[in-house]
Amino acid sequence: MTGGAMDPLPAAPVGAAAEAEADEEADPPAADLPRPQVLEQRDPDPTRMQMPQGNPLLLSYSLHDLLARDTVQVELVPEKKGLFLKHVEYEVSSQRFQASVYRRYNDFVVFHEVLLHKFPYRMVPALPPKRMLGADREFIEGRRRALKRFLNLVARHPPLCEDGLLQLFLCFSGPDVQNQLKGSAQCLGDEFMSCELAARAKDFLPADIHAQFAVSRELIRNIYNSFHKLRDRAERMAARAVDNAADLLIFGKELSALGSDTTPLPSWATLHSSTWGSLKQALKGLSVEFALLADKAARQGKQEENDVVEKLNLFLDLLQSYKDLCERHEKGVLHKQQRALHKYSLVRRQMLSATAQSREPEAVEQLESRMVEQESAIQTMELRNYFSLYCLHQETQLVHVYLPLTSHILGAFVNSQIQGHKEMSKVWNELAPKLSCLFAGPHSATAATAGGPAGRLCPH
């Protein structure tokens, strides 16, 4: 499951809080730099997501628009054994690009890093953890599901879904996809440097943007906590359905084993020696119905795991990426802006002190030059801060676009319960008449008087 050591991205810092330093220069135009082969391809989808007319801050997408953008499948490829370790490989298929490629976990890691480098102010979902040794089937399957959720959130996220990095990851079939991704990260700056509206982001923001940000962050934190509890309960219910299936199957097998018992019956054990034989004959055939009940319960549990738990996990991944984005905003660009202001104030005090002490002109000129550089750095950080808030405003809208997913989840849960109970009820009803002979005999009247099954199954 492990590959070779992953090389760091060349010439470009990549990480969760990646920010351009205050004194960095703009990257050269992308047209003058080599581009990966896949970036030259045309998007086969004519209905590309376009920024709505009017205020570019406002999004006009519906949940249907996002879900229809693409569906990405991630399936396990049969294990390939190396000399010492087994390597897990995934087949990644995109409906939008009509492409299917093979990827390793380290490919996902590099893709995640270059996305954070290019889009530090957007919701980039986290990757599942990497386990070096002892990965069992349950862990591998859980990671496969998490990688699938990650890719689908990215493939449906404007503007991530329109970036060439996504097309490169989903379509490039060469052996060096990691180097291609790193090369793209080296060629391109982050979204702030490439967005035409970055320098004017402040003009589109509401005056109370900071208050709105605080309220939205608190609301989404509460939504996350509630959905986390819902997911946990849904997981338990799906697991109980699977456990119920196993119990029903064993219950039926034990009844069948009891009916198939060949131990001789002693003549002095009962005055009605035919009773035990009749019971055994009835019990022997019940395993078929209980096996069918077990199958129904197992399918219900599997359906709820796929249609309910996975959708809850998808929404939780989105909400977690929003929480991570808020932390990047506070610990990244906002912190750097405050640090630049602090540095400027130190240089200014040195300048005033040097002027008061009538130092040499060269020293004063040097301090003046540093002040100009620091003022430029502060201006850049201020623009980045407003652009970060601009993106946060849009990402908050995107979270609310996903909120109607709740109705999909509840609908899937209710339908699963209705269908599951309906199918199992049918089997139980078909099973009941087969039990009638179990209550036939001299004691059936007693059971009938007590309101037991014999009263319902044996009218005599």
CSV table of C-alpha atoms in Angstrom, one decimal:
chain,number,residue,atom,x,y,z
A,1,MET,CA,0.0,0.0,0.0
A,2,THR,CA,3.0,2.2,0.1
A,3,GLY,CA,5.0,3.6,-2.7
A,4,GLY,CA,8.4,5.3,-3.0
A,5,ALA,CA,9.1,8.5,-1.0
A,6,MET,CA,7.2,11.4,-2.4
A,7,ASP,CA,9.3,14.3,-3.6
A,8,PRO,CA,8.5,17.8,-2.4
A,9,LEU,CA,6.8,20.1,-4.9
A,10,PRO,CA,9.5,22.0,-6.7
A,11,ALA,CA,9.8,25.8,-6.3
A,12,ALA,CA,6.3,26.2,-4.7
A,13,PRO,CA,5.3,25.8,-1.1
A,14,VAL,CA,2.4,23.4,-0.8
A,15,GLY,CA,0.4,22.8,2.4
A,16,ALA,CA,-2.9,23.5,4.2
A,17,ALA,CA,-2.0,27.1,5.0
A,18,ALA,CA,0.0,27.8,1.9
A,19,GLU,CA,0.1,31.5,1.3
A,20,ALA,CA,2.3,33.7,-1.0
A,21,GLU,CA,4.8,35.5,1.0
A,22,ALA,CA,4.5,39.3,1.2
A,23,ASP,CA,7.6,40.0,-0.9
A,24,GLU,CA,6.9,37.4,-3.7
A,25,GLU,CA,6.7,38.5,-7.3
A,26,ALA,CA,3.9,37.5,-9.7
A,27,ASP,CA,4.5,34.3,-11.6
A,28,PRO,CA,5.3,34.7,-15.3
A,29,PRO,CA,2.3,34.3,-17.7
A,30,ALA,CA,1.3,30.6,-18.0
A,31,ALA,CA,1.4,30.9,-21.8
A,32,ASP,CA,5.3,31.2,-21.6
A,33,LEU,CA,5.6,28.0,-19.6
A,34,PRO,CA,5.2,24.4,-20.6
A,35,ARG,CA,1.9,22.9,-19.8
A,36,PRO,CA,1.0,19.2,-19.1
A,37,GLN,CA,-0.5,17.4,-22.1
A,38,VAL,CA,-3.9,16.9,-20.6
A,39,LEU,CA,-4.4,20.6,-20.1
A,40,GLU,CA,-4.4,21.0,-23.8
A,41,GLN,CA,-7.6,18.9,-24.1
A,42,ARG,CA,-11.0,20.6,-24.6
A,43,ASP,CA,-13.7,20.1,-22.1
A,44,PRO,CA,-16.1,17.6,-23.7
A,45,ASP,CA,-19.0,19.1,-21.7
A,46,PRO,CA,-20.6,22.1,-23.5
A,47,THR,CA,-22.5,23.1,-20.4
A,48,ARG,CA,-19.6,24.4,-18.3
A,49,MET,CA,-20.3,26.1,-15.1
A,50,GLN,CA,-20.2,29.8,-15.7
A,51,MET,CA,-20.1,32.6,-13.1
A,52,PRO,CA,-23.6,34.2,-12.8
A,53,GLN,CA,-24.2,37.6,-14.3
A,54,GLY,CA,-24.3,40.6,-12.0
A,55,ASN,CA,-22.5,40.4,-8.6
A,56,PRO,CA,-19.8,37.7,-9.1
A,57,LEU,CA,-19.9,37.1,-5.3
A,58,LEU,CA,-23.3,35.5,-5.5
A,59,LEU,CA,-23.6,31.8,-6.7
A,60,SER,CA,-26.7,30.7,-8.6
A,61,TYR,CA,-26.1,26.9,-8.6
A,62,SER,CA,-28.6,24.4,-7.3
A,63,LEU,CA,-27.8,21.0,-5.7
A,64,HIS,CA,-29.0,19.4,-9.0
A,65,ASP,CA,-26.5,21.5,-10.9
A,66,LEU,CA,-23.6,20.4,-8.7
A,67,LEU,CA,-24.6,16.7,-8.6
A,68,ALA,CA,-25.1,16.6,-12.4
A,69,ARG,CA,-21.6,18.0,-13.0
A,70,ASP,CA,-19.8,14.7,-12.7
A,71,THR,CA,-19.9,11.3,-11.0
A,72,VAL,CA,-16.6,9.8,-10.2
A,73,GLN,CA,-16.2,6.1,-9.3
A,74,VAL,CA,-13.3,4.8,-7.3
A,75,GLU,CA,-12.9,1.0,-7.3
A,76,LEU,CA,-10.2,-1.3,-5.9
A,77,VAL,CA,-7.9,-3.0,-8.4
A,78,PRO,CA,-6.9,-6.6,-7.4
A,79,GLU,CA,-3.7,-6.4,-5.3
A,80,LYS,CA,-0.4,-6.4,-6.9
A,81,LYS,CA,2.3,-8.0,-4.7
A,82,GLY,CA,5.8,-6.6,-4.6
A,83,LEU,CA,8.8,-8.2,-3.1
A,84,PHE,CA,7.9,-7.0,0.5
A,85,LEU,CA,4.6,-5.1,0.4
A,86,LYS,CA,1.3,-5.2,-1.2
A,87,HIS,CA,0.3,-2.1,-3.1
A,88,VAL,CA,-3.3,-0.9,-3.3
A,89,GLU,CA,-4.3,0.6,-6.6
A,90,TYR,CA,-7.6,2.3,-7.6
A,91,GLU,CA,-9.4,2.6,-10.8
A,92,VAL,CA,-10.8,6.1,-11.1
A,93,SER,CA,-13.6,6.7,-13.6
A,94,SER,CA,-15.1,10.0,-14.6
A,95,GLN,CA,-18.5,10.2,-16.2
A,96,ARG,CA,-17.9,13.8,-17.3
A,97,PHE,CA,-14.6,13.1,-19.1
A,98,GLN,CA,-15.5,9.6,-20.1
A,99,ALA,CA,-12.1,8.5,-18.8
A,100,SER,CA,-10.7,5.8,-16.6
A,101,VAL,CA,-7.3,5.8,-15.1
A,102,TYR,CA,-5.4,4.0,-12.4
A,103,ARG,CA,-4.2,5.8,-9.3
A,104,ARG,CA,-2.2,5.0,-6.1
A,105,TYR,CA,-2.8,6.7,-2.8
A,106,ASN,CA,0.3,8.8,-3.2
A,107,ASP,CA,-1.1,10.2,-6.4
A,108,PHE,CA,-4.1,11.4,-4.4
A,109,VAL,CA,-1.7,13.0,-1.8
A,110,VAL,CA,0.1,15.0,-4.5
A,111,PHE,CA,-3.2,16.0,-6.1
A,112,HIS,CA,-4.5,17.2,-2.7
A,113,GLU,CA,-1.3,19.2,-2.1
A,114,VAL,CA,-1.4,21.0,-5.5
A,115,LEU,CA,-5.1,21.8,-5.0
A,116,LEU,CA,-4.3,23.4,-1.6
A,117,HIS,CA,-1.5,25.3,-3.3
A,118,LYS,CA,-3.7,26.6,-6.1
A,119,PHE,CA,-6.9,27.1,-4.0
A,120,PRO,CA,-5.9,27.9,-0.4
A,121,TYR,CA,-9.1,30.0,0.0
A,122,ARG,CA,-11.5,27.2,-1.1
A,123,MET,CA,-12.9,24.1,0.5
A,124,VAL,CA,-10.5,21.4,-0.4
A,125,PRO,CA,-11.7,18.2,1.3
A,126,ALA,CA,-9.2,16.3,3.4
A,127,LEU,CA,-7.8,12.9,2.4
A,128,PRO,CA,-8.3,9.8,4.5
A,129,PRO,CA,-5.2,8.8,6.6
A,130,LYS,CA,-2.5,6.6,5.3
A,131,ARG,CA,-1.7,3.4,7.2
A,132,MET,CA,1.8,2.1,6.6
A,133,LEU,CA,1.3,-1.5,7.9
A,134,GLY,CA,-1.5,-3.8,8.9
A,135,ALA,CA,-4.2,-2.4,6.6
A,136,ASP,CA,-7.1,-4.8,6.8
A,137,ARG,CA,-10.0,-5.1,4.4
A,138,GLU,CA,-12.2,-2.8,6.5
A,139,PHE,CA,-9.6,0.0,6.5
A,140,ILE,CA,-9.0,-0.3,2.8
A,141,GLU,CA,-12.7,-0.3,2.0
A,142,GLY,CA,-13.3,2.7,4.2
A,143,ARG,CA,-10.4,4.6,2.6
A,144,ARG,CA,-11.8,3.7,-0.9
A,145,ARG,CA,-15.1,5.3,0.1
A,146,ALA,CA,-13.4,8.4,1.5
A,147,LEU,CA,-11.3,8.8,-1.7
A,148,LYS,CA,-14.5,8.6,-3.8
A,149,ARG,CA,-16.2,11.2,-1.7
A,150,PHE,CA,-13.1,13.5,-2.0
A,151,LEU,CA,-13.0,13.3,-5.7
A,152,ASN,CA,-16.8,13.8,-6.1
A,153,LEU,CA,-16.7,16.9,-3.9
A,154,VAL,CA,-13.8,18.3,-5.9
A,155,ALA,CA,-15.3,17.4,-9.3
A,156,ARG,CA,-18.5,19.3,-8.4
A,157,HIS,CA,-16.9,22.3,-6.8
A,158,PRO,CA,-16.8,25.6,-8.7
A,159,PRO,CA,-14.1,26.7,-9.5
A,160,LEU,CA,-12.1,23.5,-8.7
A,161,CYS,CA,-14.1,21.5,-11.2
A,162,GLU,CA,-13.1,24.0,-14.0
A,163,ASP,CA,-9.3,23.8,-13.3
A,164,GLY,CA,-7.0,21.8,-15.4
A,165,LEU,CA,-5.5,20.0,-12.4
A,166,LEU,CA,-8.7,18.0,-12.0
A,167,GLN,CA,-8.8,17.1,-15.7
A,168,LEU,CA,-5.1,16.1,-15.4
A,169,PHE,CA,-5.8,13.8,-12.5
A,170,LEU,CA,-8.9,12.2,-14.0
A,171,CYS,CA,-7.6,11.8,-17.5
A,172,PHE,CA,-3.8,11.5,-17.7
A,173,SER,CA,-2.9,7.9,-18.2
A,174,GLY,CA,0.9,8.2,-18.3
A,175,PRO,CA,3.2,6.7,-15.6
A,176,ASP,CA,4.3,10.0,-14.1
A,177,VAL,CA,1.1,11.7,-13.0
A,178,GLN,CA,2.7,13.0,-9.8
A,179,ASN,CA,5.4,14.8,-11.8
A,180,GLN,CA,2.8,16.3,-14.1
A,181,LEU,CA,0.8,17.6,-11.2
A,182,LYS,CA,3.9,19.0,-9.5
A,183,GLY,CA,4.9,20.7,-12.8
A,184,SER,CA,1.5,22.3,-13.0
A,185,ALA,CA,1.9,23.6,-9.5
A,186,GLN,CA,5.3,25.1,-10.3
A,187,CYS,CA,3.9,26.8,-13.5
A,188,LEU,CA,0.9,28.4,-11.8
A,189,GLY,CA,0.4,30.7,-8.9
A,190,ASP,CA,-2.5,30.5,-6.6
A,191,GLU,CA,-6.1,31.6,-7.3
A,192,PHE,CA,-5.4,35.1,-6.0
A,193,MET,CA,-2.8,35.7,-8.6
A,194,SER,CA,-4.9,34.4,-11.5
A,195,CYS,CA,-8.3,35.7,-10.6
A,196,GLU,CA,-9.2,39.0,-12.4
A,197,LEU,CA,-11.4,40.1,-9.5
A,198,ALA,CA,-8.9,39.5,-6.8
A,199,ALA,CA,-7.8,43.1,-6.5
A,200,ARG,CA,-11.4,44.3,-6.4
A,201,ALA,CA,-12.8,41.6,-4.0
A,202,LYS,CA,-13.4,44.2,-1.3
A,203,ASP,CA,-15.9,46.1,-3.6
A,204,PHE,CA,-18.2,43.1,-3.6
A,205,LEU,CA,-18.2,42.3,0.1
A,206,PRO,CA,-21.0,43.5,2.4
A,207,ALA,CA,-20.0,46.0,5.1
A,208,ASP,CA,-20.6,43.6,7.9
A,209,ILE,CA,-18.6,40.7,6.3
A,210,HIS,CA,-16.7,40.0,9.5
A,211,ALA,CA,-19.9,39.7,11.6
A,212,GLN,CA,-21.5,37.5,8.9
A,213,PHE,CA,-18.5,35.3,8.8
A,214,ALA,CA,-18.6,34.8,12.6
A,215,VAL,CA,-22.3,33.9,12.5
A,216,SER,CA,-22.0,31.5,9.5
A,217,ARG,CA,-19.0,29.8,11.1
A,218,GLU,CA,-21.0,29.2,14.3
A,219,LEU,CA,-24.1,27.9,12.4
A,220,ILE,CA,-22.1,25.5,10.3
A,221,ARG,CA,-20.3,24.2,13.4
A,222,ASN,CA,-23.7,23.4,14.9
A,223,ILE,CA,-24.9,21.8,11.7
A,224,TYR,CA,-21.7,19.7,11.7
A,225,ASN,CA,-22.2,18.5,15.2
A,226,SER,CA,-25.8,17.5,14.6
A,227,PHE,CA,-25.0,15.7,11.4
A,228,HIS,CA,-22.1,13.9,13.0
A,229,LYS,CA,-24.5,12.5,15.6
A,230,LEU,CA,-27.0,11.5,12.8
A,231,ARG,CA,-24.2,9.7,11.0
A,232,ASP,CA,-23.2,7.8,14.0
A,233,ARG,CA,-26.8,6.6,14.7
A,234,ALA,CA,-27.3,5.7,11.0
A,235,GLU,CA,-24.1,3.6,11.1
A,236,ARG,CA,-25.4,1.8,14.2
A,237,MET,CA,-28.7,1.1,12.6
A,238,ALA,CA,-27.1,-0.2,9.4
A,239,ALA,CA,-24.8,-2.4,11.5
A,240,ARG,CA,-27.7,-3.7,13.5
A,241,ALA,CA,-29.5,-4.7,10.3
A,242,VAL,CA,-26.4,-6.7,9.2
A,243,ASP,CA,-26.0,-8.3,12.7
A,244,ASN,CA,-29.7,-9.1,12.6
A,245,ALA,CA,-29.2,-10.9,9.2
A,246,ALA,CA,-26.4,-13.0,10.7
A,247,ASP,CA,-28.5,-13.9,13.7
A,248,LEU,CA,-31.5,-14.9,11.6
A,249,LEU,CA,-29.3,-17.0,9.4
A,250,ILE,CA,-27.8,-18.8,12.4
A,251,PHE,CA,-31.3,-19.2,14.0
A,252,GLY,CA,-32.6,-20.9,10.9
A,253,LYS,CA,-29.5,-23.2,10.7
A,254,GLU,CA,-29.9,-24.3,14.3
A,255,LEU,CA,-33.6,-25.1,13.7
A,256,SER,CA,-32.6,-27.1,10.6
A,257,ALA,CA,-29.9,-28.9,12.6
A,258,LEU,CA,-32.4,-29.7,15.3
A,259,GLY,CA,-34.8,-31.1,12.7
A,260,SER,CA,-32.0,-33.2,11.2
A,261,ASP,CA,-30.9,-34.8,14.5
A,262,THR,CA,-30.6,-38.6,14.0
A,263,THR,CA,-30.3,-39.5,17.7
A,264,PRO,CA,-32.7,-42.5,18.3
A,265,LEU,CA,-35.7,-41.7,20.5
A,266,PRO,CA,-36.1,-44.1,23.5
A,267,SER,CA,-39.5,-45.7,23.8
A,268,TRP,CA,-39.9,-44.7,27.4
A,269,ALA,CA,-39.2,-40.9,26.7
A,270,THR,CA,-42.8,-40.1,25.7
A,271,LEU,CA,-46.1,-41.8,25.2
A,272,HIS,CA,-46.6,-40.0,21.9
A,273,SER,CA,-43.5,-41.0,20.0
A,274,SER,CA,-44.8,-39.5,16.7
A,275,THR,CA,-44.7,-35.9,18.1
A,276,TRP,CA,-40.9,-35.6,18.0
A,277,GLY,CA,-40.8,-36.9,14.4
A,278,SER,CA,-43.4,-34.4,13.3
A,279,LEU,CA,-41.6,-31.6,14.9
A,280,LYS,CA,-38.3,-32.5,13.4
A,281,GLN,CA,-39.9,-32.7,9.9
A,282,ALA,CA,-41.3,-29.2,10.3
A,283,LEU,CA,-38.2,-27.7,11.8
A,284,LYS,CA,-36.0,-29.1,9.0
A,285,GLY,CA,-37.5,-26.9,6.3
A,286,LEU,CA,-37.6,-23.6,8.2
A,287,SER,CA,-34.0,-22.7,7.4
A,288,VAL,CA,-35.0,-21.7,3.9
A,289,GLU,CA,-37.3,-18.9,5.1
A,290,PHE,CA,-34.9,-17.8,7.8
A,291,ALA,CA,-32.1,-17.6,5.1
A,292,LEU,CA,-34.4,-15.5,3.0
A,293,LEU,CA,-35.1,-13.2,6.0
A,294,ALA,CA,-31.4,-12.9,6.6
A,295,ASP,CA,-30.8,-11.9,3.0
A,296,LYS,CA,-33.5,-9.2,3.2
A,297,ALA,CA,-32.0,-7.8,6.4
A,298,ALA,CA,-28.5,-7.8,5.0
A,299,ARG,CA,-29.6,-6.0,1.8
A,300,GLN,CA,-31.4,-3.4,3.9
A,301,GLY,CA,-28.3,-2.8,6.0
A,302,LYS,CA,-26.1,-2.5,2.9
A,303,GLN,CA,-28.6,-0.2,1.2
A,304,GLU,CA,-28.7,2.1,4.3
A,305,GLU,CA,-24.9,2.1,4.4
A,306,ASN,CA,-24.6,3.2,0.8
A,307,ASP,CA,-27.6,5.5,0.5
A,308,VAL,CA,-27.8,7.0,4.0
A,309,VAL,CA,-24.4,6.7,5.8
A,310,GLU,CA,-22.3,7.5,2.7
A,311,LYS,CA,-24.4,10.6,1.9
A,312,LEU,CA,-24.1,11.8,5.5
A,313,ASN,CA,-20.3,11.2,5.3
A,314,LEU,CA,-20.2,13.2,2.1
A,315,PHE,CA,-21.9,16.2,3.7
A,316,LEU,CA,-19.7,15.9,6.8
A,317,ASP,CA,-16.6,15.9,4.6
A,318,LEU,CA,-17.9,19.1,3.0
A,319,LEU,CA,-18.6,20.7,6.4
A,320,GLN,CA,-15.2,19.7,7.7
A,321,SER,CA,-13.5,21.3,4.7
A,322,TYR,CA,-15.4,24.5,5.5
A,323,LYS,CA,-14.1,24.4,9.1
A,324,ASP,CA,-10.6,23.7,7.9
A,325,LEU,CA,-10.9,26.7,5.5
A,326,CYS,CA,-11.9,29.0,8.3
A,327,GLU,CA,-8.8,27.9,10.3
A,328,ARG,CA,-6.6,28.6,7.2
A,329,HIS,CA,-8.1,32.0,6.9
A,330,GLU,CA,-7.3,32.9,10.5
A,331,LYS,CA,-3.9,31.2,10.8
A,332,GLY,CA,-2.9,32.0,7.2
A,333,VAL,CA,-3.5,35.3,5.4
A,334,LEU,CA,-5.1,37.1,8.4
A,335,HIS,CA,-2.1,36.2,10.6
A,336,LYS,CA,0.4,37.3,7.9
A,337,GLN,CA,-1.4,40.6,7.5
A,338,GLN,CA,-1.1,41.2,11.2
A,339,ARG,CA,2.6,40.2,11.1
A,340,ALA,CA,3.2,42.6,8.2
A,341,LEU,CA,1.6,45.4,10.1
A,342,HIS,CA,3.7,44.7,13.2
A,343,LYS,CA,6.9,44.6,11.1
A,344,TYR,CA,5.9,47.9,9.5
A,345,SER,CA,5.4,49.5,12.9
A,346,LEU,CA,8.9,48.4,13.9
A,347,VAL,CA,10.5,49.8,10.8
A,348,ARG,CA,8.6,53.1,11.3
A,349,ARG,CA,9.9,53.4,14.8
A,350,GLN,CA,13.4,52.8,13.6
A,351,MET,CA,13.0,55.4,10.9
A,352,LEU,CA,11.7,58.0,13.4
A,353,SER,CA,14.6,57.2,15.8
A,354,ALA,CA,17.2,57.5,13.0
A,355,THR,CA,15.8,60.8,11.9
A,356,ALA,CA,15.7,62.2,15.4
A,357,GLN,CA,19.3,61.1,16.0
A,358,SER,CA,20.4,62.6,12.6
A,359,ARG,CA,22.0,59.5,11.4
A,360,GLU,CA,23.9,59.2,8.1
A,361,PRO,CA,21.7,59.8,5.0
A,362,GLU,CA,22.4,56.3,3.6
A,363,ALA,CA,21.0,54.6,6.8
A,364,VAL,CA,17.9,56.8,6.6
A,365,GLU,CA,17.4,56.0,2.9
A,366,GLN,CA,17.7,52.3,3.6
A,367,LEU,CA,15.0,52.5,6.3
A,368,GLU,CA,12.8,54.5,3.9
A,369,SER,CA,13.2,51.8,1.3
A,370,ARG,CA,12.3,49.1,3.8
A,371,MET,CA,9.2,51.1,4.8
A,372,VAL,CA,8.1,51.3,1.2
A,373,GLU,CA,8.6,47.6,0.7
A,374,GLN,CA,6.7,46.9,3.9
A,375,GLU,CA,3.8,49.2,2.9
A,376,SER,CA,3.6,47.2,-0.4
A,377,ALA,CA,3.6,44.0,1.6
A,378,ILE,CA,0.8,45.3,3.8
A,379,GLN,CA,-1.2,46.3,0.8
A,380,THR,CA,-0.8,42.8,-0.8
A,381,MET,CA,-1.8,41.1,2.5
A,382,GLU,CA,-4.8,43.3,2.7
A,383,LEU,CA,-5.9,42.4,-0.8
A,384,ARG,CA,-5.4,38.8,0.0
A,385,ASN,CA,-7.4,39.1,3.2
A,386,TYR,CA,-10.3,40.6,1.3
A,387,PHE,CA,-10.0,38.0,-1.4
A,388,SER,CA,-10.0,35.2,1.3
A,389,LEU,CA,-13.2,36.7,2.7
A,390,TYR,CA,-14.7,36.9,-0.8
A,391,CYS,CA,-14.0,33.2,-1.3
A,392,LEU,CA,-15.3,32.4,2.2
A,393,HIS,CA,-18.6,34.2,1.3
A,394,GLN,CA,-18.9,32.0,-1.7
A,395,GLU,CA,-18.0,28.8,0.1
A,396,THR,CA,-20.6,29.5,2.7
A,397,GLN,CA,-23.2,29.8,-0.1
A,398,LEU,CA,-21.9,26.5,-1.5
A,399,VAL,CA,-22.5,24.7,1.9
A,400,HIS,CA,-26.1,26.0,1.9
A,401,VAL,CA,-26.5,24.7,-1.7
A,402,TYR,CA,-25.7,21.3,-0.3
A,403,LEU,CA,-28.2,21.5,2.6
A,404,PRO,CA,-31.1,20.0,0.5
A,405,LEU,CA,-29.1,16.8,0.5
A,406,THR,CA,-30.8,16.3,3.8
A,407,SER,CA,-34.0,15.5,2.1
A,408,HIS,CA,-32.2,13.0,-0.2
A,409,ILE,CA,-30.8,11.3,2.9
A,410,LEU,CA,-34.1,11.2,4.8
A,411,GLY,CA,-35.9,10.0,1.7
A,412,ALA,CA,-33.4,7.1,1.2
A,413,PHE,CA,-33.7,6.2,4.9
A,414,VAL,CA,-37.5,6.1,5.0
A,415,ASN,CA,-37.7,4.2,1.7
A,416,SER,CA,-35.2,1.7,2.9
A,417,GLN,CA,-37.2,1.1,6.1
A,418,ILE,CA,-40.5,0.8,4.2
A,419,GLN,CA,-39.2,-1.6,1.6
A,420,GLY,CA,-37.2,-3.6,4.1
A,421,HIS,CA,-40.1,-4.1,6.5
A,422,LYS,CA,-42.5,-4.8,3.7
A,423,GLU,CA,-40.3,-7.5,2.2
A,424,MET,CA,-39.5,-9.1,5.6
A,425,SER,CA,-43.2,-9.0,6.6
A,426,LYS,CA,-44.1,-10.9,3.5
A,427,VAL,CA,-41.6,-13.7,4.3
A,428,TRP,CA,-42.9,-13.8,7.9
A,429,ASN,CA,-46.4,-14.1,6.7
A,430,GLU,CA,-45.5,-17.0,4.4
A,431,LEU,CA,-43.6,-18.6,7.2
A,432,ALA,CA,-46.4,-18.6,9.7
A,433,PRO,CA,-48.7,-21.3,8.1
A,434,LYS,CA,-45.7,-23.7,8.0
A,435,LEU,CA,-45.6,-23.6,11.8
A,436,SER,CA,-49.2,-25.0,12.2
A,437,CYS,CA,-48.0,-28.6,12.6
A,438,LEU,CA,-45.8,-27.5,15.5
A,439,PHE,CA,-48.9,-26.8,17.5
A,440,ALA,CA,-50.9,-29.8,16.5
A,441,GLY,CA,-51.5,-32.4,19.3
A,442,PRO,CA,-53.2,-32.9,22.6
A,443,HIS,CA,-51.8,-29.6,24.1
A,444,SER,CA,-52.8,-27.3,21.2
A,445,ALA,CA,-56.0,-26.4,23.0
A,446,THR,CA,-54.1,-25.1,25.9
A,447,ALA,CA,-52.0,-22.9,23.7
A,448,ALA,CA,-55.1,-21.7,21.9
A,449,THR,CA,-56.7,-20.8,25.2
A,450,ALA,CA,-53.6,-18.8,26.2
A,451,GLY,CA,-53.8,-16.8,22.9
A,452,GLY,CA,-50.7,-18.4,21.5
A,453,PRO,CA,-49.9,-19.1,17.8
A,454,ALA,CA,-51.9,-22.3,17.9
A,455,GLY,CA,-55.1,-20.4,18.4
A,456,ARG,CA,-54.4,-18.6,15.2
A,457,LEU,CA,-52.9,-21.4,13.2
A,458,CYS,CA,-55.1,-24.3,14.2
A,459,PRO,CA,-58.8,-23.2,14.2
A,460,HIS,CA,-59.9,-26.6,15.6
